[in-house]
Amino acid sequence: MSITLKDIASDAGVGMSTVSYVLTGSGVNKVGKETRKRILASAEKLGYLPNIGARGLSCGRTFMIGVLLEEQEFASSFYPDILQGLEHVLNQRNYGLLLASYSSAEELKAKCFYLLQRRVDGVAAFPGAWLDDLSPMQPLLEKQIPMVTMTRSFPGIPSIGIEPFVIGETAARYLVELGHRNIAYAGPESSPRRTGILSVLGKETCPTFGKLASYDFELGITLFDWIRSLAERPTAVVVESDIAAVALIRTACASGWKLPRDLSVVGIDGLDFGKISLPALTSVGQPTFERGEKTAELLFELIDGRKVDNFFFQPRMIVRESCCSLE
Amino acid sequence: MSITLKDIASDAGVGMSTVSYVLTGSGVNKVGKETRKRILASAEKLGYLPNIGARGLSCGRTFMIGVLLEEQEFASSFYPDILQGLEHVLNQRNYGLLLASYSSAEELKAKCFYLLQRRVDGVAAFPGAWLDDLSPMQPLLEKQIPMVTMTRSFPGIPSIGIEPFVIGETAARYLVELGHRNIAYAGPESSPRRTGILSVLGKETCPTFGKLASYDFELGITLFDWIRSLAERPTAVVVESDIAAVALIRTACASGWKLPRDLSVVGIDGLDFGKISLPALTSVGQPTFERGEKTAELLFELIDGRKVDNFFFQPRMIVRESCCSLE
DNA sequence: TTCACCAAAAAAAACGATTGAAACAAGATT
DNA sequence: AATCTTGTTTCAATCGTTTTTTTTGGTGAA
């Protein structure tokens, strides 16, 4: 079929262990100069490509890491960037990226077994927003597979992201500077993001809409109805995701509101995607590509047996057009 | 480390070949009933998970297929759906999906070698729009790796998609029914999509804007300027991609045009994404998930040694709000 | 009794690598 | 002259499977 170490060995007239030493570089000053040259020439001539699978079997690694992602969220567009960051660092170490997506807890569990069968060296997990805990991932945890989570964090597993509290603070601080005081929040009641907002406002509470079931466009209608139903109308709203924020903008404009005059909107994620909205969405941004890169780096630390901590990026405001000054 | 065939063999007090026969089902009536039961029990008890890599080494397959995708396009949001369709069918056969993205011809070539190293059983390729020919994929072609292309087709390689000519026809037919006659096309001069439009119009030519360099949002400005510059203003325009179409709508509205009254816009791809535009984008849709599924199926055909032909889906109009009737 | 035949199970040879230990010169040390 | 180095190179075991080939008993027929 394809060229193996043995083929090269016989072509160069040496034993195959010698070939292995030369080609992997592991026997760096074990092999004579002449022999090394001859082997390299043969390998080049025959177009040798190492069989990573076989290598893996032999040295107890597969040089692959698995990525678990929730289908709904995957579709929602900032994952490709993260994945590319991941892949970028992975490839530098000749590692591969195995995709595993899921849309329910059972499926997630099945994919964990799937990754175990493939003996991945590590796992980058995106736990879906609806996931209550990591119990479906038990199979992975039991076997102590190196793992890093993204978008969310769970006790005991290193995670990469932005401190939700800081996101809230950042958004609120920006709005307060523009003169807003009555700010609503569309997202879970219990979210630290909300706490961040409240801490900046120095308030105990604020209008909150927690039931962001899906991240769908239809959400815009729900959110707009909610805003309109509020007794004291907020001048600004911070929305849990960019998609929901854009959907809200769309619905409000379709209903005749003039944005941002009638309502300032801040999204979270900072996706490019927000640019096409009219007005274009102002959002609290997170580095995406870099996030993937960092994930890979932490994963390698874990694989090499070192302990790692959570890692946080600093959020930054991506100012576009969806907020106005009240002064 | 983890449980192997040998462990089960000794636990059940049999030879490991017997275990293999039972667990793979390949020795269906070679093993006695009693023994089979005992082996199954041991496997269950010890929590055995086969090592796919080792199996692959032994039987000359890796049970993985590689996906080549262009980074820019990957980010542009309808790939996740296709990938999920792919993965869905792949998993049914216990196959895995290895990701390989690229952003230049050299990188593409490197990724081909990368996939060869990993000995994937097949490749699903998304050749980037800027790719002139398949020469960077030579390494894969030489080794006769089963391959299917998507989004575009090249001679000699089976591809999956929609006949571009039919897309053009579908869009044009829809617009003509609404009373449009003066239709512009934003996309390559040489595209069969354009030919499809012209054939429906019964015209020799139509206003065409071929220089859609990237699929970026900034494109909206370029496209709008082009539309405005046309001597005889078209009543409708068909745009090469949904993103560009939404960007155009955005720019036109921001400049005070009332859409669809002042201009009807049809996109191509039918992404959900178009819903958030205001007016929501009408588009010629392509099944995405199904496309991924079909790709996997064709790939399996090829892997099993059968010949396969190009496969075409029927496009369908996804009617939303961006077109108006002239009557 | 002997031989062929069968089913069931086990042994052994791949698959394509890595790697620790052994072999082999040739020159230096006692 | 015997032993020790030292630098090269090869052997052989290993990784966890599959698959071909052999080895077992046990039957039934000659």
XYZ file of C-alpha atoms (C1' of nucleotides) in Angstrom:
714
model
C 0.000 0.000 0.000
C 2.006 2.982 1.130
C 5.674 3.310 1.992
C 6.671 2.059 5.423
C 9.753 2.265 7.571
C 10.699 -1.192 6.389
C 10.723 -0.108 2.765
C 13.094 2.692 3.562
C 15.240 0.418 5.661
C 15.729 -2.023 2.838
C 16.227 0.743 0.281
C 18.928 2.330 2.386
C 20.339 -1.018 3.462
C 19.930 -0.501 7.195
C 17.750 -1.798 10.013
C 14.413 -0.149 10.526
C 15.172 1.018 14.031
C 17.929 3.151 12.584
C 15.455 4.653 10.168
C 13.084 5.431 12.982
C 15.824 7.123 14.972
C 16.732 9.336 12.063
C 13.215 10.235 10.998
C 11.867 11.055 14.424
C 15.045 12.786 15.488
C 14.897 10.887 18.756
C 18.282 9.244 18.248
C 19.851 12.574 17.535
C 23.511 11.664 18.025
C 23.177 7.948 17.823
C 23.345 7.560 14.090
C 26.388 8.134 11.871
C 26.450 11.041 9.498
C 26.767 8.925 6.388
C 23.926 6.619 7.329
C 21.675 9.482 8.286
C 22.214 11.092 4.920
C 21.480 7.875 3.093
C 18.300 7.311 5.038
C 17.058 10.841 4.501
C 17.703 10.435 0.797
C 15.734 7.195 0.634
C 12.853 8.649 2.574
C 12.745 11.616 0.254
C 13.020 9.442 -2.811
C 10.226 7.099 -1.800
C 8.007 9.883 -0.515
C 7.675 8.478 2.957
C 4.842 9.701 5.149
C 4.762 8.364 8.689
C 1.626 6.548 9.758
C 0.511 8.581 12.745
C -1.936 5.948 13.844
C 0.759 3.293 14.084
C 3.066 5.678 15.846
C 0.316 6.427 18.299
C -0.275 2.793 19.066
C 3.363 2.337 19.772
C 3.873 5.290 22.024
C 0.515 5.361 23.728
C -0.838 8.585 22.266
C -3.080 9.348 19.347
C -2.013 12.924 18.723
C -5.622 13.887 18.469
C -7.805 15.971 20.645
C -11.582 15.850 20.574
C -13.885 18.839 20.441
C -17.304 18.502 21.974
C -19.754 21.088 20.817
C -23.407 21.716 21.151
C -25.054 21.745 17.742
C -27.326 24.710 18.228
C -24.493 26.874 19.439
C -22.114 25.570 16.826
C -24.449 26.866 14.182
C -24.471 30.226 15.864
C -21.294 31.328 14.278
C -18.464 32.263 16.575
C -17.264 28.726 16.969
C -15.522 28.502 13.618
C -13.110 31.187 14.794
C -12.374 29.403 18.029
C -11.916 26.120 16.226
C -9.442 27.687 13.874
C -7.446 29.060 16.747
C -7.438 25.628 18.288
C -6.444 23.918 15.105
C -3.689 26.409 14.516
C -1.853 25.581 17.726
C -2.688 21.901 17.478
C -1.138 21.614 14.059
C 2.083 23.169 15.234
C 2.502 20.099 17.375
C 1.209 17.789 14.702
C -1.981 17.173 16.568
C -5.326 16.596 14.927
C -8.810 17.778 15.728
C -11.674 15.326 15.961
C -15.156 16.786 15.824
C -17.956 15.546 18.064
C -21.202 17.451 18.280
C -24.254 16.702 20.343
C -27.699 18.087 20.957
C -28.864 16.235 24.040
C -27.403 14.849 27.222
C -27.571 11.273 25.965
C -25.887 12.211 22.753
C -23.194 13.990 24.704
C -22.588 10.883 26.727
C -22.433 8.771 23.595
C -19.894 11.137 22.091
C -17.773 10.856 25.198
C -17.581 7.119 24.717
C -16.866 7.733 21.107
C -13.908 9.935 22.006
C -12.720 7.340 24.481
C -12.796 4.677 21.796
C -10.627 6.875 19.684
C -8.315 7.398 22.643
C -8.006 11.142 22.161
C -5.218 12.708 24.196
C -7.438 15.535 25.381
C -10.812 17.172 25.002
C -11.930 20.742 24.452
C -15.525 20.952 25.553
C -18.216 23.505 24.873
C -20.880 22.610 27.385
C -24.251 23.637 26.000
C -26.091 26.418 27.782
C -28.836 24.006 28.830
C -26.426 21.595 30.489
C -26.995 21.524 34.241
C -23.786 19.765 35.187
C -21.016 17.677 33.739
C -22.576 14.333 34.618
C -23.037 13.264 30.997
C -19.288 13.633 30.668
C -18.626 11.269 33.512
C -16.965 8.694 31.234
C -14.348 11.231 30.265
C -13.807 12.491 33.799
C -13.454 8.992 35.228
C -10.647 8.187 32.856
C -9.035 11.495 33.731
C -8.794 12.600 30.133
C -7.215 16.064 30.053
C -10.054 18.475 29.484
C -10.689 22.190 29.180
C -14.110 23.800 28.990
C -15.030 26.939 27.125
C -17.945 29.364 27.304
C -18.795 28.021 30.733
C -16.894 26.846 33.756
C -17.430 23.963 36.145
C -15.666 23.200 39.399
C -12.609 21.028 39.007
C -12.190 21.547 35.269
C -9.978 24.334 33.991
C -11.882 26.712 31.777
C -11.195 29.536 29.385
C -13.335 32.559 28.980
C -14.183 35.908 30.369
C -15.363 36.411 33.888
C -19.083 36.933 33.488
C -19.047 39.496 36.254
C -16.554 41.597 34.332
C -18.645 41.396 31.188
C -21.587 42.824 33.074
C -19.443 45.557 34.582
C -17.983 46.498 31.215
C -21.342 46.813 29.527
C -22.877 48.741 32.414
C -19.937 51.095 32.771
C -20.160 51.965 29.107
C -23.878 52.678 29.323
C -23.562 54.696 32.533
C -20.971 56.894 30.869
C -23.510 57.582 28.162
C -25.911 58.712 30.881
C -28.080 55.631 31.217
C -29.389 54.710 34.646
C -32.378 52.562 33.910
C -30.816 49.496 32.350
C -32.557 46.181 31.740
C -30.921 42.796 31.402
C -32.061 39.977 29.146
C -30.492 36.847 30.574
C -30.617 34.453 33.520
C -31.571 35.976 36.863
C -28.682 34.197 38.535
C -26.024 35.233 36.034
C -22.914 36.949 37.395
C -23.215 39.210 34.390
C -26.306 40.636 35.938
C -24.510 41.030 39.235
C -21.788 42.937 37.435
C -24.321 45.300 35.969
C -26.016 45.854 39.309
C -22.713 46.515 41.043
C -21.916 49.313 38.619
C -25.386 50.762 38.942
C -25.242 50.452 42.695
C -28.727 48.974 42.598
C -30.310 45.945 44.180
C -32.241 44.879 41.135
C -33.101 45.719 37.556
C -35.690 44.587 35.017
C -34.618 41.088 34.023
C -35.893 38.661 31.433
C -34.528 35.234 32.201
C -36.384 32.961 29.846
C -34.078 33.138 26.837
C -34.932 29.589 25.909
C -33.160 29.364 22.584
C -30.844 31.680 20.775
C -33.250 31.970 17.938
C -34.292 34.915 15.843
C -37.887 34.587 16.977
C -36.595 35.661 20.334
C -36.680 39.229 19.060
C -40.445 39.367 19.326
C -40.456 37.968 22.833
C -37.843 40.417 23.980
C -39.536 43.390 22.400
C -42.849 42.515 24.022
C -41.084 42.261 27.327
C -39.448 45.673 26.955
C -42.741 47.276 26.035
C -44.494 45.659 28.972
C -42.191 47.232 31.539
C -43.891 49.861 33.692
C -40.899 52.150 33.712
C -39.348 51.871 30.293
C -35.583 51.285 30.385
C -33.382 53.478 28.207
C -30.957 50.644 27.546
C -30.841 46.865 27.587
C -27.963 44.409 27.787
C -28.726 41.198 25.936
C -27.154 37.820 26.673
C -26.154 37.085 23.087
C -25.492 38.975 19.891
C -28.051 37.022 17.959
C -30.808 37.798 20.414
C -29.713 41.437 20.471
C -29.846 41.767 16.702
C -33.208 40.035 16.664
C -34.476 42.541 19.203
C -33.211 45.472 17.174
C -34.880 44.114 14.104
C -38.245 43.684 15.797
C -38.133 47.079 17.449
C -37.350 48.825 14.162
C -40.030 46.867 12.327
C -42.492 48.121 14.956
C -41.561 51.703 14.245
C -39.140 52.437 17.055
C -36.155 54.582 16.203
C -33.029 52.961 17.574
C -30.864 53.836 19.395
C -32.957 56.898 20.325
C -35.812 54.886 21.783
C -33.634 52.147 23.201
C -29.921 51.464 23.436
C -28.917 47.835 22.957
C -25.689 46.110 23.980
C -24.967 42.540 22.907
C -22.462 40.066 24.249
C -19.867 38.215 22.149
C -18.695 40.907 19.764
C -19.351 38.875 16.634
C -18.710 40.402 13.215
C -22.191 39.387 12.532
C -23.501 42.392 14.494
C -22.233 44.718 11.773
C -25.071 43.970 9.414
C -27.732 45.036 11.831
C -29.134 48.510 11.352
C -28.162 50.207 13.606
C -25.037 48.068 13.870
C -24.786 46.255 17.175
C -22.552 47.535 19.971
C -21.303 44.561 21.926
C -18.978 43.341 24.659
C -16.348 41.453 22.710
C -14.349 38.383 23.463
C -11.287 37.346 21.511
C -12.250 34.229 19.585
C -9.256 32.985 17.650
C -7.009 33.663 20.644
C -9.422 31.779 22.804
C -8.973 28.692 20.693
C -5.222 29.070 20.764
C -5.137 29.395 24.520
C -7.323 26.338 24.885
C -4.873 24.252 22.907
C -2.014 25.549 24.990
C -3.705 24.666 28.250
C -4.569 21.263 26.878
C -0.926 20.607 26.101
C 0.021 21.650 29.613
C -2.428 19.110 30.964
C -1.246 16.408 28.594
C 2.312 17.045 29.695
C 1.149 16.429 33.229
C 1.186 19.967 34.594
C -1.609 21.525 36.583
C -3.396 24.502 35.081
C -5.760 27.166 36.336
C -8.726 28.862 34.797
C -7.738 31.495 32.301
C -9.587 34.744 31.776
C -9.465 37.182 28.905
C -10.277 40.849 29.289
C -13.479 41.878 27.540
C -13.526 44.979 25.380
C -16.335 47.170 24.138
C -16.949 46.939 20.441
C -18.661 50.222 19.862
C -20.898 50.467 16.836
C -24.216 52.226 16.503
C -26.799 50.695 18.771
C -26.268 52.915 21.808
C -26.871 56.631 22.174
C -25.866 59.225 24.707
C -28.619 60.627 26.871
C -26.907 63.973 27.393
C -3.865 1.661 31.102
C -7.220 0.746 29.695
C -8.879 -2.618 29.256
C -7.712 -4.614 26.262
C -8.809 -7.740 24.504
C -6.188 -9.646 26.412
C -7.664 -8.608 29.750
C -11.029 -9.898 28.705
C -9.511 -13.065 27.342
C -7.854 -13.905 30.630
C -10.886 -12.878 32.641
C -13.106 -15.157 30.606
C -10.445 -17.843 30.377
C -10.293 -17.974 26.594
C -7.922 -16.967 23.814
C -8.048 -13.413 22.611
C -8.902 -14.281 19.054
C -12.095 -15.798 20.360
C -12.846 -12.563 22.148
C -12.268 -10.592 18.988
C -14.609 -12.863 17.054
C -17.362 -12.390 19.574
C -16.974 -8.647 20.021
C -16.769 -7.753 16.355
C -19.409 -10.269 15.375
C -17.188 -11.425 12.518
C -17.034 -15.015 13.726
C -20.762 -15.213 13.967
C -21.174 -18.976 14.104
C -17.670 -19.928 14.984
C -17.939 -19.526 18.717
C -19.939 -21.689 21.092
C -22.936 -20.274 22.855
C -21.571 -20.745 26.340
C -18.245 -19.118 25.536
C -19.868 -16.208 23.805
C -22.017 -15.511 26.813
C -19.032 -15.649 29.151
C -17.032 -13.269 26.968
C -19.847 -10.790 26.670
C -20.228 -10.823 30.438
C -16.539 -10.167 30.997
C -16.482 -7.340 28.488
C -19.438 -5.745 30.172
C -17.972 -6.227 33.621
C -14.622 -4.702 32.762
C -16.100 -1.879 30.713
C -14.230 -2.705 27.555
C -13.913 -0.074 24.843
C -12.208 -1.146 21.630
C -9.189 0.833 20.555
C -10.210 2.057 17.119
C -6.686 3.094 16.237
C -5.336 -0.373 16.825
C -8.201 -1.911 14.926
C -7.473 0.439 12.077
C -3.824 -0.527 11.979
C -4.771 -4.126 11.771
C -7.378 -3.911 9.073
C -5.922 -1.114 7.005
C -8.513 1.563 7.660
C -8.667 4.421 10.095
C -12.430 4.874 10.164
C -11.880 8.591 9.804
C -12.663 10.963 7.027
C -11.051 14.357 6.670
C -12.854 17.588 5.963
C -11.005 20.299 4.097
C -12.524 23.705 4.468
C -11.590 27.215 3.597
C -11.342 29.342 6.731
C -13.075 32.430 5.436
C -16.028 30.429 4.214
C -16.107 28.258 7.290
C -16.666 31.360 9.357
C -19.523 32.315 7.100
C -22.004 30.140 8.830
C -23.675 27.505 6.762
C -20.901 25.014 7.162
C -21.792 23.948 10.665
C -25.037 22.541 9.329
C -23.331 20.615 6.579
C -20.744 19.303 8.989
C -23.448 18.076 11.298
C -25.143 16.247 8.485
C -21.831 14.667 7.608
C -21.073 13.714 11.160
C -24.512 12.250 11.596
C -24.104 9.682 8.849
C -20.457 9.098 9.654
C -21.235 8.208 13.234
C -23.786 5.655 12.188
C -20.901 3.721 10.701
C -18.614 4.520 13.592
C -16.571 6.842 11.491
C -14.897 9.987 12.787
C -14.478 13.445 11.354
C -11.094 15.079 11.242
C -11.056 18.826 10.684
C -8.527 20.503 8.401
C -8.933 24.128 7.451
C -6.778 26.251 5.205
C -6.571 29.782 3.943
C -4.062 29.586 1.112
C -3.016 27.156 -1.566
C 0.155 26.194 0.290
C -1.747 25.594 3.462
C -4.215 23.466 1.568
C -1.396 21.361 0.228
C 0.082 21.004 3.695
C -3.262 19.875 5.038
C -3.486 17.273 2.308
C -0.229 15.783 3.482
C -1.497 16.023 6.984
C -4.566 13.994 6.066
C -2.388 11.472 4.279
C -0.267 11.054 7.368
C -3.375 10.311 9.281
C -4.413 7.847 6.598
C -7.997 9.054 6.421
C -10.279 6.739 4.490
C -11.819 9.595 2.544
C -12.010 13.345 2.179
C -14.879 15.796 1.936
C -13.499 18.953 0.392
C -14.831 22.486 0.266
C -12.644 24.096 -2.351
C -12.393 27.808 -1.589
C -13.990 30.197 -4.050
C -10.574 31.580 -4.977
C -9.157 28.200 -5.871
C -8.407 27.998 -9.589
C -7.983 24.263 -9.791
C -7.358 21.222 -7.659
C -3.585 21.220 -8.100
C -2.871 21.894 -4.418
C -4.743 18.687 -3.707
C -2.514 16.673 -5.989
C -1.104 14.618 -3.088
C -4.589 13.359 -2.280
C -5.502 12.704 -5.898
C -2.299 10.813 -6.596
C -2.985 8.399 -3.793
C -6.519 8.010 -5.062
C -8.057 8.863 -1.733
C -11.836 8.727 -2.099
C -12.965 12.320 -2.343
C -16.118 14.354 -2.801
C -16.258 18.106 -3.309
C -18.960 20.442 -2.172
C -19.972 23.980 -3.121
C -18.000 23.621 -6.340
C -17.328 20.901 -8.832
C -14.217 19.892 -10.705
C -13.833 17.396 -13.545
C -13.120 13.878 -12.398
C -14.211 14.363 -8.812
C -17.771 13.636 -7.781
C -19.435 16.658 -6.298
C -22.567 17.514 -4.397
C -24.530 20.674 -4.803
C -27.099 22.414 -6.864
C -26.726 23.040 -10.528
C -25.782 26.711 -10.679
C -27.820 27.119 -13.825
C -30.936 25.951 -12.014
C -30.313 28.350 -9.164
C -30.257 31.222 -11.607
C -33.407 29.991 -13.297
C -35.232 29.602 -9.998
C -34.409 33.100 -8.817
C -35.249 34.685 -12.148
C -38.500 32.791 -12.561
C -39.643 33.980 -9.155
C -38.819 37.585 -9.945
C -40.406 37.465 -13.381
C -43.625 36.190 -11.845
C -43.585 39.271 -9.639
C -43.360 41.368 -12.764
C -39.658 42.180 -12.803
C -37.913 42.417 -16.144
C -34.862 44.503 -15.419
C -32.865 42.228 -13.163
C -29.223 42.732 -12.199
C -26.822 40.060 -11.075
C -24.060 40.459 -8.508
C -21.655 37.621 -9.165
C -19.069 36.346 -11.640
C -19.682 37.187 -15.286
C -18.986 33.594 -16.257
C -21.252 31.986 -13.686
C -23.855 29.517 -14.951
C -26.157 31.142 -12.425
C -26.083 34.237 -14.562
C -26.737 32.144 -17.641
C -29.746 30.668 -15.890
C -31.116 34.116 -15.184
C -30.578 35.264 -18.758
C -32.258 32.189 -20.180
C -35.410 32.908 -18.194
C -35.352 36.566 -19.190
C -34.700 35.638 -22.793
C -31.983 38.289 -22.839
C -28.413 38.357 -24.052
C -27.051 40.265 -21.126
C -27.902 41.994 -17.878
C -26.179 44.413 -15.494
C -23.500 42.348 -13.779
C -21.107 43.087 -10.974
C -18.416 40.455 -10.965
C -15.890 41.708 -8.477
C -17.275 40.186 -5.301
C -13.820 39.822 -3.877
C -14.664 38.714 -0.356
C -17.906 37.799 1.269
C -17.579 40.597 3.732
C -20.116 43.000 5.125
C -18.306 45.977 3.636
C -19.399 44.601 0.326
C -22.770 46.198 0.945
C -21.407 49.638 0.212
C -19.705 48.516 -2.970
C -22.825 46.810 -4.214
C -25.082 49.724 -3.389
C -22.809 52.147 -5.214
C -22.863 49.861 -8.202
C -26.670 49.673 -8.226
C -26.950 53.439 -7.996
C -24.466 53.922 -10.784
C -26.462 51.929 -13.302
C -27.957 54.070 -16.070
C -31.203 52.168 -16.145
C -31.949 51.266 -12.558
C -32.883 47.591 -12.117
C -35.986 46.754 -10.126
C -34.409 43.632 -8.690
C -31.011 42.133 -8.064
C -29.860 38.577 -7.480
C -26.855 38.430 -5.189
C -24.287 35.631 -5.127
C -24.414 35.093 -1.368
C -26.786 35.738 1.503
C -24.233 37.708 3.419
C -23.582 40.081 0.566
C -27.313 40.405 -0.003
C -28.035 41.302 3.604
C -25.153 43.752 3.564
C -26.641 45.374 0.474
C -30.066 45.644 2.092
C -28.518 47.223 5.139
C -26.626 49.833 3.161
C -29.568 50.682 0.955
C -31.857 51.174 3.963
C -29.263 53.223 5.774
C -29.151 55.484 2.703
C -32.857 56.074 2.851
C -34.148 53.614 0.267
C -37.349 51.817 1.080
C -36.936 48.139 0.399
C -38.338 46.156 -1.271
C -40.222 49.014 -2.965
C -37.102 50.650 -4.378
C -35.275 47.392 -5.028
C -36.058 43.711 -4.697
C -33.194 41.561 -3.474
C -32.732 37.790 -3.773
C -29.878 36.027 -2.018
C -28.437 32.597 -2.594
C -28.005 29.919 0.066
C -31.177 30.258 2.086
C -29.457 30.663 5.420
C -31.494 31.239 8.559
C -29.296 34.186 8.999
C -31.299 36.128 6.397
C -34.244 36.282 8.787
C -32.734 39.021 10.893
C -32.405 41.432 8.020
C -35.112 44.063 7.713
C -36.753 43.392 5.342
C -35.972 39.695 5.827
C -34.048 38.230 2.937
C -35.730 36.170 0.247
C -33.268 33.586 -0.999
C -32.732 30.541 -3.174
C -32.223 27.795 -0.630
C -30.110 24.714 -0.589
C -30.595 21.903 1.883
C -27.582 22.000 4.183
C -27.879 19.178 6.673
C -29.019 16.840 3.900
C -26.086 17.929 1.832
C -23.723 16.767 4.520
C -25.554 13.485 4.826
C -25.420 12.855 1.115
C -21.736 13.622 1.059
C -21.058 10.980 3.664
C -23.136 8.477 1.739
C -21.256 9.097 -1.488
C -17.988 8.863 0.365
C -18.940 5.448 1.688
C -19.838 4.347 -1.813
C -16.393 5.370 -2.972
C -14.712 3.710 -0.015
C -16.567 0.514 -0.796
C -15.135 0.710 -4.273
C -18.202 1.735 -6.235
C -18.268 4.512 -8.792
C -20.433 7.518 -8.092
C -21.761 10.443 -10.097
C -22.297 14.051 -9.254
C -25.368 14.589 -7.174
C -27.672 17.557 -7.473
C -30.279 18.861 -5.087
C -33.268 20.854 -6.220
C -33.183 24.473 -5.083
C -36.252 26.003 -3.519
C -37.311 29.591 -3.034
C -37.310 30.738 0.557
C -39.701 33.604 0.339
C -39.426 36.264 2.993
C -39.794 40.010 2.619
C -37.127 41.411 0.364
C -38.990 41.203 -2.929
C -42.118 43.028 -4.010
C -44.563 42.592 -6.811
C -44.527 45.261 -9.503
C -48.168 44.813 -10.407
C -9.086 -49.609 15.226
C -8.159 -46.042 12.135
C -9.048 -42.256 9.368
C -11.281 -38.346 7.795
C -14.169 -34.632 9.136
C -16.176 -31.183 11.932
C -16.763 -27.584 15.301
C -14.622 -24.827 18.763
C -10.787 -22.726 20.563
C -6.074 -21.206 20.634
C -1.805 -19.872 18.693
C 0.710 -17.048 15.648
C 1.490 -13.738 12.116
C 0.451 -9.578 10.496
C -0.337 -4.066 10.701
C 3.566 0.169 11.156
C 5.625 2.217 14.120
C 8.923 3.132 18.945
C 12.477 1.969 22.100
C 15.357 -0.469 25.575
C 18.745 -3.762 25.333
C 22.159 -6.338 22.949
C 25.899 -6.749 19.377
C 29.738 -5.175 17.055
C 33.734 -3.026 15.690
C 37.863 -0.196 16.735
C 40.627 2.412 19.733
C 42.104 3.552 24.555
C 43.308 1.962 29.257
C 45.278 -1.122 32.468
C 46.965 -9.400 26.199
C 42.798 -8.622 28.500
C 39.378 -5.383 29.587
C 36.899 -0.991 28.949
C 35.061 2.576 26.339
C 32.546 4.670 22.819
C 30.069 5.320 18.734
C 27.015 2.826 15.464
C 23.856 -0.315 14.262
C 20.621 -4.138 14.803
C 17.401 -7.219 17.486
C 13.434 -8.013 19.507
C 9.621 -6.766 22.389
C 5.701 -3.915 22.566
C 1.298 -1.392 21.501
C -4.109 -3.529 20.699
C -6.259 -5.268 17.184
C -7.708 -8.610 13.095
C -7.275 -12.710 10.559
C -5.087 -16.799 8.888
C -3.498 -21.032 10.333
C -2.997 -24.805 13.792
C -4.288 -27.442 17.428
C -7.542 -29.823 19.938
C -11.326 -33.122 21.048
C -15.119 -35.523 19.532
C -18.107 -37.993 15.887
C -19.315 -41.187 12.646
C -17.979 -44.088 8.877
C -14.846 -47.514 6.842
